PDB file of C-alpha atoms in Angstrom:
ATOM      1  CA  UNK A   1     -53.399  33.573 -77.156  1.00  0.00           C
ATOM      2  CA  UNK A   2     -50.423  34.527 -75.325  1.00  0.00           C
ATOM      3  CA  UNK A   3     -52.509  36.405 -72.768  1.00  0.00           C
ATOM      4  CA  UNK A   4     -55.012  33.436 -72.405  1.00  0.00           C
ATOM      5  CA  UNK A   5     -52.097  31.214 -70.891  1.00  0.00           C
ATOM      6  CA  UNK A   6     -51.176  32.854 -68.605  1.00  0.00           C
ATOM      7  CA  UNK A   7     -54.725  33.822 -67.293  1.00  0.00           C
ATOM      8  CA  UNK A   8     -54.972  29.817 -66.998  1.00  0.00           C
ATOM      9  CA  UNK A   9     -52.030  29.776 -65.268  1.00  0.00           C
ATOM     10  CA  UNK A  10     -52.875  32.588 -62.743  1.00  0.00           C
ATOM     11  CA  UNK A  11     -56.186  31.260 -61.413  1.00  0.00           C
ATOM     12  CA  UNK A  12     -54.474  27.315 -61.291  1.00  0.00           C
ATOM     13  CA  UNK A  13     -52.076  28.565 -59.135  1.00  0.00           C
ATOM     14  CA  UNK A  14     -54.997  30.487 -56.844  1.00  0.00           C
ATOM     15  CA  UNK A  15     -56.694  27.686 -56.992  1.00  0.00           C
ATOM     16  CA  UNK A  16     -53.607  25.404 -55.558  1.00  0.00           C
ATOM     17  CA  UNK A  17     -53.317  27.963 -52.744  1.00  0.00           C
ATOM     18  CA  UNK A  18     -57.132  28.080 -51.523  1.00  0.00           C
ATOM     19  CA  UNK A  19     -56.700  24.135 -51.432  1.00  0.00           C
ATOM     20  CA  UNK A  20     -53.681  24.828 -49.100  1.00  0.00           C
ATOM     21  CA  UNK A  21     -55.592  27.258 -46.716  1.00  0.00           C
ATOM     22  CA  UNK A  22     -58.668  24.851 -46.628  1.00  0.00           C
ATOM     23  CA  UNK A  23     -56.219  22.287 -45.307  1.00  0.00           C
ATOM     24  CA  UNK A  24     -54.920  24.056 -42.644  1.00  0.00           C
ATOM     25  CA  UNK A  25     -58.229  25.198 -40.816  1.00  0.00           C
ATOM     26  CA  UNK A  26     -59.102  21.590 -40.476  1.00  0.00           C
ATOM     27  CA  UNK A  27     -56.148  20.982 -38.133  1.00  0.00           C
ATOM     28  CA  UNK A  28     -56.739  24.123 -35.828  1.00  0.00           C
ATOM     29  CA  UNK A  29     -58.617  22.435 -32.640  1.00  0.00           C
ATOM     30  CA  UNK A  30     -58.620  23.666 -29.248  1.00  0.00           C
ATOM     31  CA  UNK A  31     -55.987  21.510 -26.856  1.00  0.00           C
ATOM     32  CA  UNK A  32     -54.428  21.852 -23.661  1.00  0.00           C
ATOM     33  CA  UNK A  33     -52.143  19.224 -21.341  1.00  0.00           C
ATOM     34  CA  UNK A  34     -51.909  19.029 -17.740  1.00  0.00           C
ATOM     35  CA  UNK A  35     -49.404  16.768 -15.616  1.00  0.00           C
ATOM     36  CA  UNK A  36     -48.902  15.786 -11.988  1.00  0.00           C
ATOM     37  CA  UNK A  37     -45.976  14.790  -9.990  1.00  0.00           C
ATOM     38  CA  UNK A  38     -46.454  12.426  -7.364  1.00  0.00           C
ATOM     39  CA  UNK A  39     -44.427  12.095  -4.630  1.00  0.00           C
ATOM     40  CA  UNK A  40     -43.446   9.578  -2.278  1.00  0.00           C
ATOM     41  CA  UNK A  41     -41.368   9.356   0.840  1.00  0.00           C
ATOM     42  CA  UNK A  42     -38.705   6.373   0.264  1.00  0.00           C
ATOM     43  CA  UNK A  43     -38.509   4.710   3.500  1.00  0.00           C
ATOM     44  CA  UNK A  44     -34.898   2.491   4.757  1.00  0.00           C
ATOM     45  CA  UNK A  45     -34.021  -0.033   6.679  1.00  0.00           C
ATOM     46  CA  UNK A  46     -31.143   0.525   9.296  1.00  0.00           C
ATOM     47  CA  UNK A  47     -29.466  -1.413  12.135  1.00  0.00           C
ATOM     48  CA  UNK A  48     -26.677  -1.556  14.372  1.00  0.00           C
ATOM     49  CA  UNK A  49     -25.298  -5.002  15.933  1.00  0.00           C
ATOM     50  CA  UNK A  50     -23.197  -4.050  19.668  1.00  0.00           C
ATOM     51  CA  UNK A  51     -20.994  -6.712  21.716  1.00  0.00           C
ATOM     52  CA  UNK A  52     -20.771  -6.157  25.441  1.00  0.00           C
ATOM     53  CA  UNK A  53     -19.969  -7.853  27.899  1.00  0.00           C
ATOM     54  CA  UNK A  54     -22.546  -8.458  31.186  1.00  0.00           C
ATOM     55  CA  UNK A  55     -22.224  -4.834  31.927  1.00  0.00           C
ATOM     56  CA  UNK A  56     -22.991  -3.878  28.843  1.00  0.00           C
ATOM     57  CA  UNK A  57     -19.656  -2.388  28.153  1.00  0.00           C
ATOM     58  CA  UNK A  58     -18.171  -2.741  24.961  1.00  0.00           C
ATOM     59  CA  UNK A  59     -17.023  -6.425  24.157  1.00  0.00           C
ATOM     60  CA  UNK A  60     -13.269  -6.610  24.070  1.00  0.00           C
ATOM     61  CA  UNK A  61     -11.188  -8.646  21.099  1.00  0.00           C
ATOM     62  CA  UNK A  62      -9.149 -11.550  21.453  1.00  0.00           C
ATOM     63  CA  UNK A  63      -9.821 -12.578  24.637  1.00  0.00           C
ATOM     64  CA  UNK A  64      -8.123 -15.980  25.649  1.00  0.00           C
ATOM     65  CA  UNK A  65     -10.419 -19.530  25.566  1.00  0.00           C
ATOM     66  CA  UNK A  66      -9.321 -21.930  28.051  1.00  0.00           C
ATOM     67  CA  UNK A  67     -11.078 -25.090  28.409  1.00  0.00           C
ATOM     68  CA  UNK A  68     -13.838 -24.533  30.624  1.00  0.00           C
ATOM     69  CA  UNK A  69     -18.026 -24.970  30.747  1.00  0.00           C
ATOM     70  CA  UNK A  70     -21.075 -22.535  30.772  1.00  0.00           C
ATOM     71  CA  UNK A  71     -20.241 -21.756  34.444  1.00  0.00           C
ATOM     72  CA  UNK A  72     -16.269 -21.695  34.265  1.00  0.00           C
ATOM     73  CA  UNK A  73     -13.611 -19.605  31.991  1.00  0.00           C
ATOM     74  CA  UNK A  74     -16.610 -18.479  30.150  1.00  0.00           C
ATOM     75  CA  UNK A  75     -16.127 -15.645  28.099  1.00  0.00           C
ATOM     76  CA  UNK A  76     -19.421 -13.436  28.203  1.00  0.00           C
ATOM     77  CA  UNK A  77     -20.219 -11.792  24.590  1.00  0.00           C
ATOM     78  CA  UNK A  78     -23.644 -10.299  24.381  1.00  0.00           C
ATOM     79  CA  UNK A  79     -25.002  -9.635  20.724  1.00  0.00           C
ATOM     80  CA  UNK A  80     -27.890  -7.083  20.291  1.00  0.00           C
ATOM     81  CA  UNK A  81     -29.271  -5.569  17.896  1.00  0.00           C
ATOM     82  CA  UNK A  82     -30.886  -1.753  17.770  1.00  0.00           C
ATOM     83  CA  UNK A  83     -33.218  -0.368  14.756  1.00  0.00           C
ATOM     84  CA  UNK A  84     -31.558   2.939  14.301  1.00  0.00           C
ATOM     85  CA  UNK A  85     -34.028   5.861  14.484  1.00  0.00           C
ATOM     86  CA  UNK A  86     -35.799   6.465  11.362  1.00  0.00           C
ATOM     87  CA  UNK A  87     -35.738   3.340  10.229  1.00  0.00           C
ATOM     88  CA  UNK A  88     -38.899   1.170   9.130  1.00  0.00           C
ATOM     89  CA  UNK A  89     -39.763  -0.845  12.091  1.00  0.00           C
ATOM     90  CA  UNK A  90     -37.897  -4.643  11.014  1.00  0.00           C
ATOM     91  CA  UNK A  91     -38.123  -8.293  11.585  1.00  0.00           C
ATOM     92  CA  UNK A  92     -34.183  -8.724  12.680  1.00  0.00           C
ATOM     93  CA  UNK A  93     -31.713 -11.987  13.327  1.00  0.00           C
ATOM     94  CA  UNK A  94     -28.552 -13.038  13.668  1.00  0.00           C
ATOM     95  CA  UNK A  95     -26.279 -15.453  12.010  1.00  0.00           C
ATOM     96  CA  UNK A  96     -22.688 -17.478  13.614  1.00  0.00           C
ATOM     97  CA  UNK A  97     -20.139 -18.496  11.408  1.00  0.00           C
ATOM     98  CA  UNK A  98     -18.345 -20.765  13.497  1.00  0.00           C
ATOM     99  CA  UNK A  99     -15.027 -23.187  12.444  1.00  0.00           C
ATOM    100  CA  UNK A 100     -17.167 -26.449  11.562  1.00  0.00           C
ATOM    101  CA  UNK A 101     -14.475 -28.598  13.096  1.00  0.00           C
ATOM    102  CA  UNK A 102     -15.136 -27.120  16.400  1.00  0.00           C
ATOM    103  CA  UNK A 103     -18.446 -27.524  15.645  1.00  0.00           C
ATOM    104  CA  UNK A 104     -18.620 -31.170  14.904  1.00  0.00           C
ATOM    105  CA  UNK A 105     -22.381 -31.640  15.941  1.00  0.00           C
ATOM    106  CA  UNK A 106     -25.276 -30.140  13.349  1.00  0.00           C
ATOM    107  CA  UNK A 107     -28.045 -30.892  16.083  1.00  0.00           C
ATOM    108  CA  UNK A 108     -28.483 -28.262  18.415  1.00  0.00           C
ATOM    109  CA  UNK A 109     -30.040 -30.393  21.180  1.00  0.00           C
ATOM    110  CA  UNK A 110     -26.510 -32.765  21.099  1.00  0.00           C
ATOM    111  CA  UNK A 111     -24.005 -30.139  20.958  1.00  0.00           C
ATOM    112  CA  UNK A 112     -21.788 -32.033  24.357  1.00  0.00           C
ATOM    113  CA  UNK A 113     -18.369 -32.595  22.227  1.00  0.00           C
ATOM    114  CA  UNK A 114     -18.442 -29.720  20.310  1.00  0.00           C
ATOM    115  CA  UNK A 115     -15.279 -27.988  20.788  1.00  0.00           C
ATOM    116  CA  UNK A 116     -16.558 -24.830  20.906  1.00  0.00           C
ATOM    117  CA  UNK A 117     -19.598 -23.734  22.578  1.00  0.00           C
ATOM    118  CA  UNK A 118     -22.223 -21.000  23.029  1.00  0.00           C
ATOM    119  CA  UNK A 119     -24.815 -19.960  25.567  1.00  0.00           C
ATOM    120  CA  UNK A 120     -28.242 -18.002  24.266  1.00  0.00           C
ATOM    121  CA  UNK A 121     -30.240 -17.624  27.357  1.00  0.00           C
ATOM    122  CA  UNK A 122     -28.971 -15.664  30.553  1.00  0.00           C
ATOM    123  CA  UNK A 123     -30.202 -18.803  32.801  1.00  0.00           C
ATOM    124  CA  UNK A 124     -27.067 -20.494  31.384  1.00  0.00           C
ATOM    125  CA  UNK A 125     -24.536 -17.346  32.166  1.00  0.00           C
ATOM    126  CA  UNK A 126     -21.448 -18.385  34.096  1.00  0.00           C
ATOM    127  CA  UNK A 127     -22.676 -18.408  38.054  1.00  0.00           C
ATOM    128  CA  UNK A 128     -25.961 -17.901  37.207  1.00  0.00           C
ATOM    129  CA  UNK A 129     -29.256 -18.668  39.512  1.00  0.00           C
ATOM    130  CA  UNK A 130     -32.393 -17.575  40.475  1.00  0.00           C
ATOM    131  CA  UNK A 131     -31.155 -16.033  43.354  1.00  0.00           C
ATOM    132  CA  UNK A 132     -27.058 -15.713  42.681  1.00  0.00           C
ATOM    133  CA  UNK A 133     -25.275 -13.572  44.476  1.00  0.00           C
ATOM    134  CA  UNK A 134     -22.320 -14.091  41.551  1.00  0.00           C
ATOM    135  CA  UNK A 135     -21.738 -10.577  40.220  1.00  0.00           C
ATOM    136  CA  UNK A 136     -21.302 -11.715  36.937  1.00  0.00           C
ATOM    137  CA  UNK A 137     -24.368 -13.217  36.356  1.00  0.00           C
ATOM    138  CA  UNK A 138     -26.453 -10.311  38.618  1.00  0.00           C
ATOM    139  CA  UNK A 139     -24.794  -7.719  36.352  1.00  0.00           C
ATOM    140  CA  UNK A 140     -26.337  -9.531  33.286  1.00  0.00           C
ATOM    141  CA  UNK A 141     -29.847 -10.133  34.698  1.00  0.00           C
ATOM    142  CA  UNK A 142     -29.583  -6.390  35.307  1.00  0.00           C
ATOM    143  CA  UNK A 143     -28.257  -5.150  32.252  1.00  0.00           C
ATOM    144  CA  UNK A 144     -30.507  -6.958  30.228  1.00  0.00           C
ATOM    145  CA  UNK A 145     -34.219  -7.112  31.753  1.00  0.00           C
ATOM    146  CA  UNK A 146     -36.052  -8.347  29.100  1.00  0.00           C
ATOM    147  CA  UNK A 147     -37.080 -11.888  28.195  1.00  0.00           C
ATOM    148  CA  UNK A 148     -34.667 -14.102  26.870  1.00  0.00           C
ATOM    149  CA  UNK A 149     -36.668 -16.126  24.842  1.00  0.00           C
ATOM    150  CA  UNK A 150     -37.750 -13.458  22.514  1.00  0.00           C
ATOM    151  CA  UNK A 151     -34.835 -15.146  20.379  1.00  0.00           C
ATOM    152  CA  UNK A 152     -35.581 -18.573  18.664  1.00  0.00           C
ATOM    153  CA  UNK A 153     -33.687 -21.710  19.627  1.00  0.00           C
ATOM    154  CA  UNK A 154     -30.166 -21.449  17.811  1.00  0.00           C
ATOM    155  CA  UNK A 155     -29.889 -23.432  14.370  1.00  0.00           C
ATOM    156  CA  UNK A 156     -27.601 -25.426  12.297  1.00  0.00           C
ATOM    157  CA  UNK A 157     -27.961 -23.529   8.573  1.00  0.00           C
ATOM    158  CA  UNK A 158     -25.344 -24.643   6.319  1.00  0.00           C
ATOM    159  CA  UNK A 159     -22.026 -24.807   5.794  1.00  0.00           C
ATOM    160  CA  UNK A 160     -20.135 -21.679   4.176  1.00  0.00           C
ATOM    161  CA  UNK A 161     -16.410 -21.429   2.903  1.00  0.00           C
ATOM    162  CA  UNK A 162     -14.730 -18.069   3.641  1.00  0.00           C
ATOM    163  CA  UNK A 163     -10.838 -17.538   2.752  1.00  0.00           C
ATOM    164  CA  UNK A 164     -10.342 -20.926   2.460  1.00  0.00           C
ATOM    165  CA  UNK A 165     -11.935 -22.287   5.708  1.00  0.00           C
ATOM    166  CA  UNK A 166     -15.281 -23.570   6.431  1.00  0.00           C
ATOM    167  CA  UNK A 167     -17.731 -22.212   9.190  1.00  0.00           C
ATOM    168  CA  UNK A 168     -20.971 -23.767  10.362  1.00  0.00           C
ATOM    169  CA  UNK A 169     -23.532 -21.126   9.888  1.00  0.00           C
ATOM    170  CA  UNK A 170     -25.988 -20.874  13.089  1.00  0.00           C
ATOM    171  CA  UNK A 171     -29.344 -18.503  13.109  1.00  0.00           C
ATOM    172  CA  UNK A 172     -31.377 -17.691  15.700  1.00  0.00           C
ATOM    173  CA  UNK A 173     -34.621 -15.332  14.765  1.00  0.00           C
ATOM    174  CA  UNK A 174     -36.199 -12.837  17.308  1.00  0.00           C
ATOM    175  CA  UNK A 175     -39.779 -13.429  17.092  1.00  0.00           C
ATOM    176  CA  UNK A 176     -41.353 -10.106  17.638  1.00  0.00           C
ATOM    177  CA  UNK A 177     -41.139  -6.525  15.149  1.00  0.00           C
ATOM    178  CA  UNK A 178     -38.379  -4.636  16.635  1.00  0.00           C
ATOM    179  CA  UNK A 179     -39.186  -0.975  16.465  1.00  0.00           C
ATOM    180  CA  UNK A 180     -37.041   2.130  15.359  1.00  0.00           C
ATOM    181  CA  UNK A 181     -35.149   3.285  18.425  1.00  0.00           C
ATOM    182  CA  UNK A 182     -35.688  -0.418  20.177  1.00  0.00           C
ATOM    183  CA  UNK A 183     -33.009  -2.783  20.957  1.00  0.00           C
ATOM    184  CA  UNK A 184     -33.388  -6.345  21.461  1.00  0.00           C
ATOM    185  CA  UNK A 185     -31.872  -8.600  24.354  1.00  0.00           C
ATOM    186  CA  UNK A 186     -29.004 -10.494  24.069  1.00  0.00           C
ATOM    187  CA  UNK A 187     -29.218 -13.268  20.354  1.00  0.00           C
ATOM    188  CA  UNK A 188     -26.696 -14.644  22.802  1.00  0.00           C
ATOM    189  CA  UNK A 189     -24.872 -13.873  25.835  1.00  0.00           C
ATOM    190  CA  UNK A 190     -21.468 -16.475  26.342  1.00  0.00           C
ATOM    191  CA  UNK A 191     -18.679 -18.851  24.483  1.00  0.00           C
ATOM    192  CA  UNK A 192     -16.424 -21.331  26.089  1.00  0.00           C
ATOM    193  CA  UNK A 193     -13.797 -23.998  25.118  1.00  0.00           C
ATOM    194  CA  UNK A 194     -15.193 -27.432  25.866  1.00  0.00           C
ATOM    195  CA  UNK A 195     -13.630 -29.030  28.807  1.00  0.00           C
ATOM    196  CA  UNK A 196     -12.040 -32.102  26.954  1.00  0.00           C
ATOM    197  CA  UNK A 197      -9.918 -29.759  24.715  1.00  0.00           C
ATOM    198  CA  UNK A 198      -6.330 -30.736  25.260  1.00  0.00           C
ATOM    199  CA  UNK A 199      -2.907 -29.693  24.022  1.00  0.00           C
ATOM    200  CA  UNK A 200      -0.420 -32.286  22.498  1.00  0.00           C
ATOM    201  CA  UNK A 201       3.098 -31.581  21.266  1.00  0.00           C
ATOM    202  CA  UNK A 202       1.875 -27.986  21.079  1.00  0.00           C
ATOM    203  CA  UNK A 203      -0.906 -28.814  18.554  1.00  0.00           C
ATOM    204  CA  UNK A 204      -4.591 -28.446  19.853  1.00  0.00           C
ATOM    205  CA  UNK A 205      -6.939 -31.920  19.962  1.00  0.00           C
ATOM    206  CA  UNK A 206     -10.326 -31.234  20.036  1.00  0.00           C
ATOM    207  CA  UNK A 207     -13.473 -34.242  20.014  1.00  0.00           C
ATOM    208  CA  UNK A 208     -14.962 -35.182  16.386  1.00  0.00           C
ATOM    209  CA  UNK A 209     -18.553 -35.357  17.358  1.00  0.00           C
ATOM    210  CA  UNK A 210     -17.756 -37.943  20.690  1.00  0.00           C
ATOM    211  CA  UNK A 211     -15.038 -38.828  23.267  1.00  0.00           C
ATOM    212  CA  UNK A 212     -13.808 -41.526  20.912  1.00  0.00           C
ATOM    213  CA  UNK A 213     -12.298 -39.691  18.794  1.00  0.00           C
ATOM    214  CA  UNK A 214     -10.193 -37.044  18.684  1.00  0.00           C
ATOM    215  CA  UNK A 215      -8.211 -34.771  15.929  1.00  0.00           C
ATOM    216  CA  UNK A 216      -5.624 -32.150  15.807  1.00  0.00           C
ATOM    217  CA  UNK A 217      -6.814 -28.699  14.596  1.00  0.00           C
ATOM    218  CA  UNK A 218      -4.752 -25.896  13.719  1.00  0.00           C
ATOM    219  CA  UNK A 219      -7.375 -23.756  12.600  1.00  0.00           C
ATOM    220  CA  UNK A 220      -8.695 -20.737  13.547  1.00  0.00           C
ATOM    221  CA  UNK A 221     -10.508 -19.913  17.107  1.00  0.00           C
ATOM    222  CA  UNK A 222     -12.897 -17.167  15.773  1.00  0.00           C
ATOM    223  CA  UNK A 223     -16.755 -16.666  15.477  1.00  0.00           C
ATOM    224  CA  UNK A 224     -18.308 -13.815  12.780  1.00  0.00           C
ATOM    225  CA  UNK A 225     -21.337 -12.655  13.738  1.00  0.00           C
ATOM    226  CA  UNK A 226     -23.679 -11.242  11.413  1.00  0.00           C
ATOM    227  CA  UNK A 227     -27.287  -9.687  11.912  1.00  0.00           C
ATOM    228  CA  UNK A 228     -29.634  -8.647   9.139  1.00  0.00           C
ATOM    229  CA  UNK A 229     -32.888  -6.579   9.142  1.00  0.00           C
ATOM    230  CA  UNK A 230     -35.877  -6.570   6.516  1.00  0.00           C
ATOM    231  CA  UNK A 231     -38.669  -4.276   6.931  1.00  0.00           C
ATOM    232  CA  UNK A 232     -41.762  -5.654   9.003  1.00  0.00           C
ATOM    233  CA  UNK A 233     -44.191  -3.749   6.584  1.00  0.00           C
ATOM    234  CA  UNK A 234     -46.149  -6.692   4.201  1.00  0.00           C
ATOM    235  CA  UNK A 235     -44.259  -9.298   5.634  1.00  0.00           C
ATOM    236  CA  UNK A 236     -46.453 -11.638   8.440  1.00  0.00           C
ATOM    237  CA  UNK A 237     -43.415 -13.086  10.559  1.00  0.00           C
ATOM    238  CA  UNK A 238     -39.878 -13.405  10.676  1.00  0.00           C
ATOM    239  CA  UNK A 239     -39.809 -16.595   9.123  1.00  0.00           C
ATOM    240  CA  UNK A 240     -41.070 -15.349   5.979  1.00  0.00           C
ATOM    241  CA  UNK A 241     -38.621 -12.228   6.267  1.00  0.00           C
ATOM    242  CA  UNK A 242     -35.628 -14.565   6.182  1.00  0.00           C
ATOM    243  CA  UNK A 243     -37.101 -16.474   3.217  1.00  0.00           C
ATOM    244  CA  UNK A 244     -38.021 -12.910   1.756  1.00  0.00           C
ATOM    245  CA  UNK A 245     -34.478 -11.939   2.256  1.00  0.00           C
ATOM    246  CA  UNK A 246     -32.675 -14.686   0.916  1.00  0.00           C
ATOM    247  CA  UNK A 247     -34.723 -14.775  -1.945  1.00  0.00           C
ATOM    248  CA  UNK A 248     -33.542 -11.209  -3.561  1.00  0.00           C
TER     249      UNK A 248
END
C-alpha cells in the first residue's frame, strides 16, 4: 500500500505539469511593432525695431524739445521695423507710450493742445513739400521711398501705469505682411513740443486739453516705443493679429 501512494502521487504531479505546458503554448503568437518619428521644422518669429534720423543714421538720445511745430525745432525720429532673416513672414506694429498729461487729447483728429506731439507721414516732416529744396525733408523723402501710408492712422489705446507714471498708449498697424529680410517705412518719422508750452518759476505749464487751461507738470519728457510681430501664417489681417496677440 505504501508503493500505491506514491504511484498516485507521481502521475498527479505529471499530470499538474502537462496542465502547465498546455498553458503556455496558448500564449506563443507571432508579433512584431514598428514606430515612426515624425519630424517637423519649428518655425520663429523675429524682429528688429531701428531709430534714425532723416538720413537714416542712428537716432541719437536725449535730444532737447523746445517749443516748436511740425515744421520748426522738430526733432526727426524715424521708427522701422525689419523681419530678421529666417523669420516667418509677420503682420508687425508699433505701440507709443507717451506721458498722458502731455497727451491730454484721446482723439487723434483733435490732438492741437497736446503738449507733446508726433508726425506719422513724411508730408508733415519739418520743411517738407512737394518740391522742397529743405535738406531735411529731401533727405527723408530719399531715405525712405516707400509709401507712407502703409501704416494705419495713429490710435488712442489705453492708458498704462509704468514705475509709477501713466502713459497714453498709441498704435498704429502696417497693413501689409512684411516679409523676412523686408523693412517697413517709417510707423513715424518726427516729435515736437507744442508751441504754447511755457516756463514759469522754473516749473513747465503745458495746456489740459485747450488754451483755457493750463497746469504745471514736472513729469517726465520721454516716449517708449514698442513694436511687436505675430506670424502672418493662418491669420487674415493685422487686425486679427493684434487681437490674436493680445489674446495669449
Amino acid at each position: 500500500r505504501k508503493n500505491m501512494k506514491k504511484k498516485i502521487m507521481t502521475i498527479s504531479l505529471c499530470v499538474a505539469l502537462v496542465a502547465v505546458a498546455i498553458v503556455g503554448g496558448t500564449l506563443a503568437y507571432f508579433t512584431d511593432t514598428d514606430a515612426k518619428t515624425n519630424t517637423f521644422t519649428v518655425g520663429n518669429v523675429a524682429i528688429t525695431l531701428s531709430e534714425t534720423d532723416n538720413q537714416g543714421e542712428k537716432f541719437v538720445q536725449n535730444q532737447k524739445l523746445l517749443p516748436g511745430s511740425q515744421s520748426k525745432n522738430a526733432i526727426a525720429k524715424n521708427a522701422i521695423v525689419t523681419v530678421n532673416k529666417g523669420s516667418e513672414d509677420s503682420w508687425v506694429w508699433v505701440e507709443l507710450l507717451i506721458p498722458a498729461k502731455l497727451y491730454g487729447s484721446k482723439d487723434e483728429k483733435a490732438e492741437s493742445y497736446n503738449a507733446l506731439h508726433y508726425n506719422q507721414f513724411k508730408n508733415y516732416l519739418q520743411g517738407y513739400t512737394e518740391d522742397s529744396t529743405n535738406p531735411n525733408a529731401v533727405a527723408c523723402a530719399q531715405t525712405y521711398k516707400t509709401s507712407d501710408h502703409q501704416w494705419s492712422l495713429m490710435k488712442y489705446i489705453d492708458t498704462v501705469e509704468i514705475d509709477g507714471n501713466e502713459y497714453a498708449r498709441l498704435r498704429t498697424t502696417h497693413k501689409d505682411i512684411v516679409k523676412a529680410e523686408e523693412t517697413t517705412s517709417p510707423a513715424f518719422s518726427q516729435f515736437y513740443m507744442d508751441s504754447h508750452v511755457y516756463t514759469e518759476n522754473g516749473k513747465y505749464m503745458i495746456p489740459t486739453g485747450t488754451l483755457e487751461k493750463f497746469e504745471e507738470y514736472d513729469g517726465p519728457w520721454e516716449v517708449i516705443v514698442n513694436a511687436y510681430a505675430i506670424q502672418a501664417a493662418g491669420i487674415d489681417d493685422v487686425d486679427t493679429a493684434v487681437a490674436t496677440y493680445n489674446a495669449k
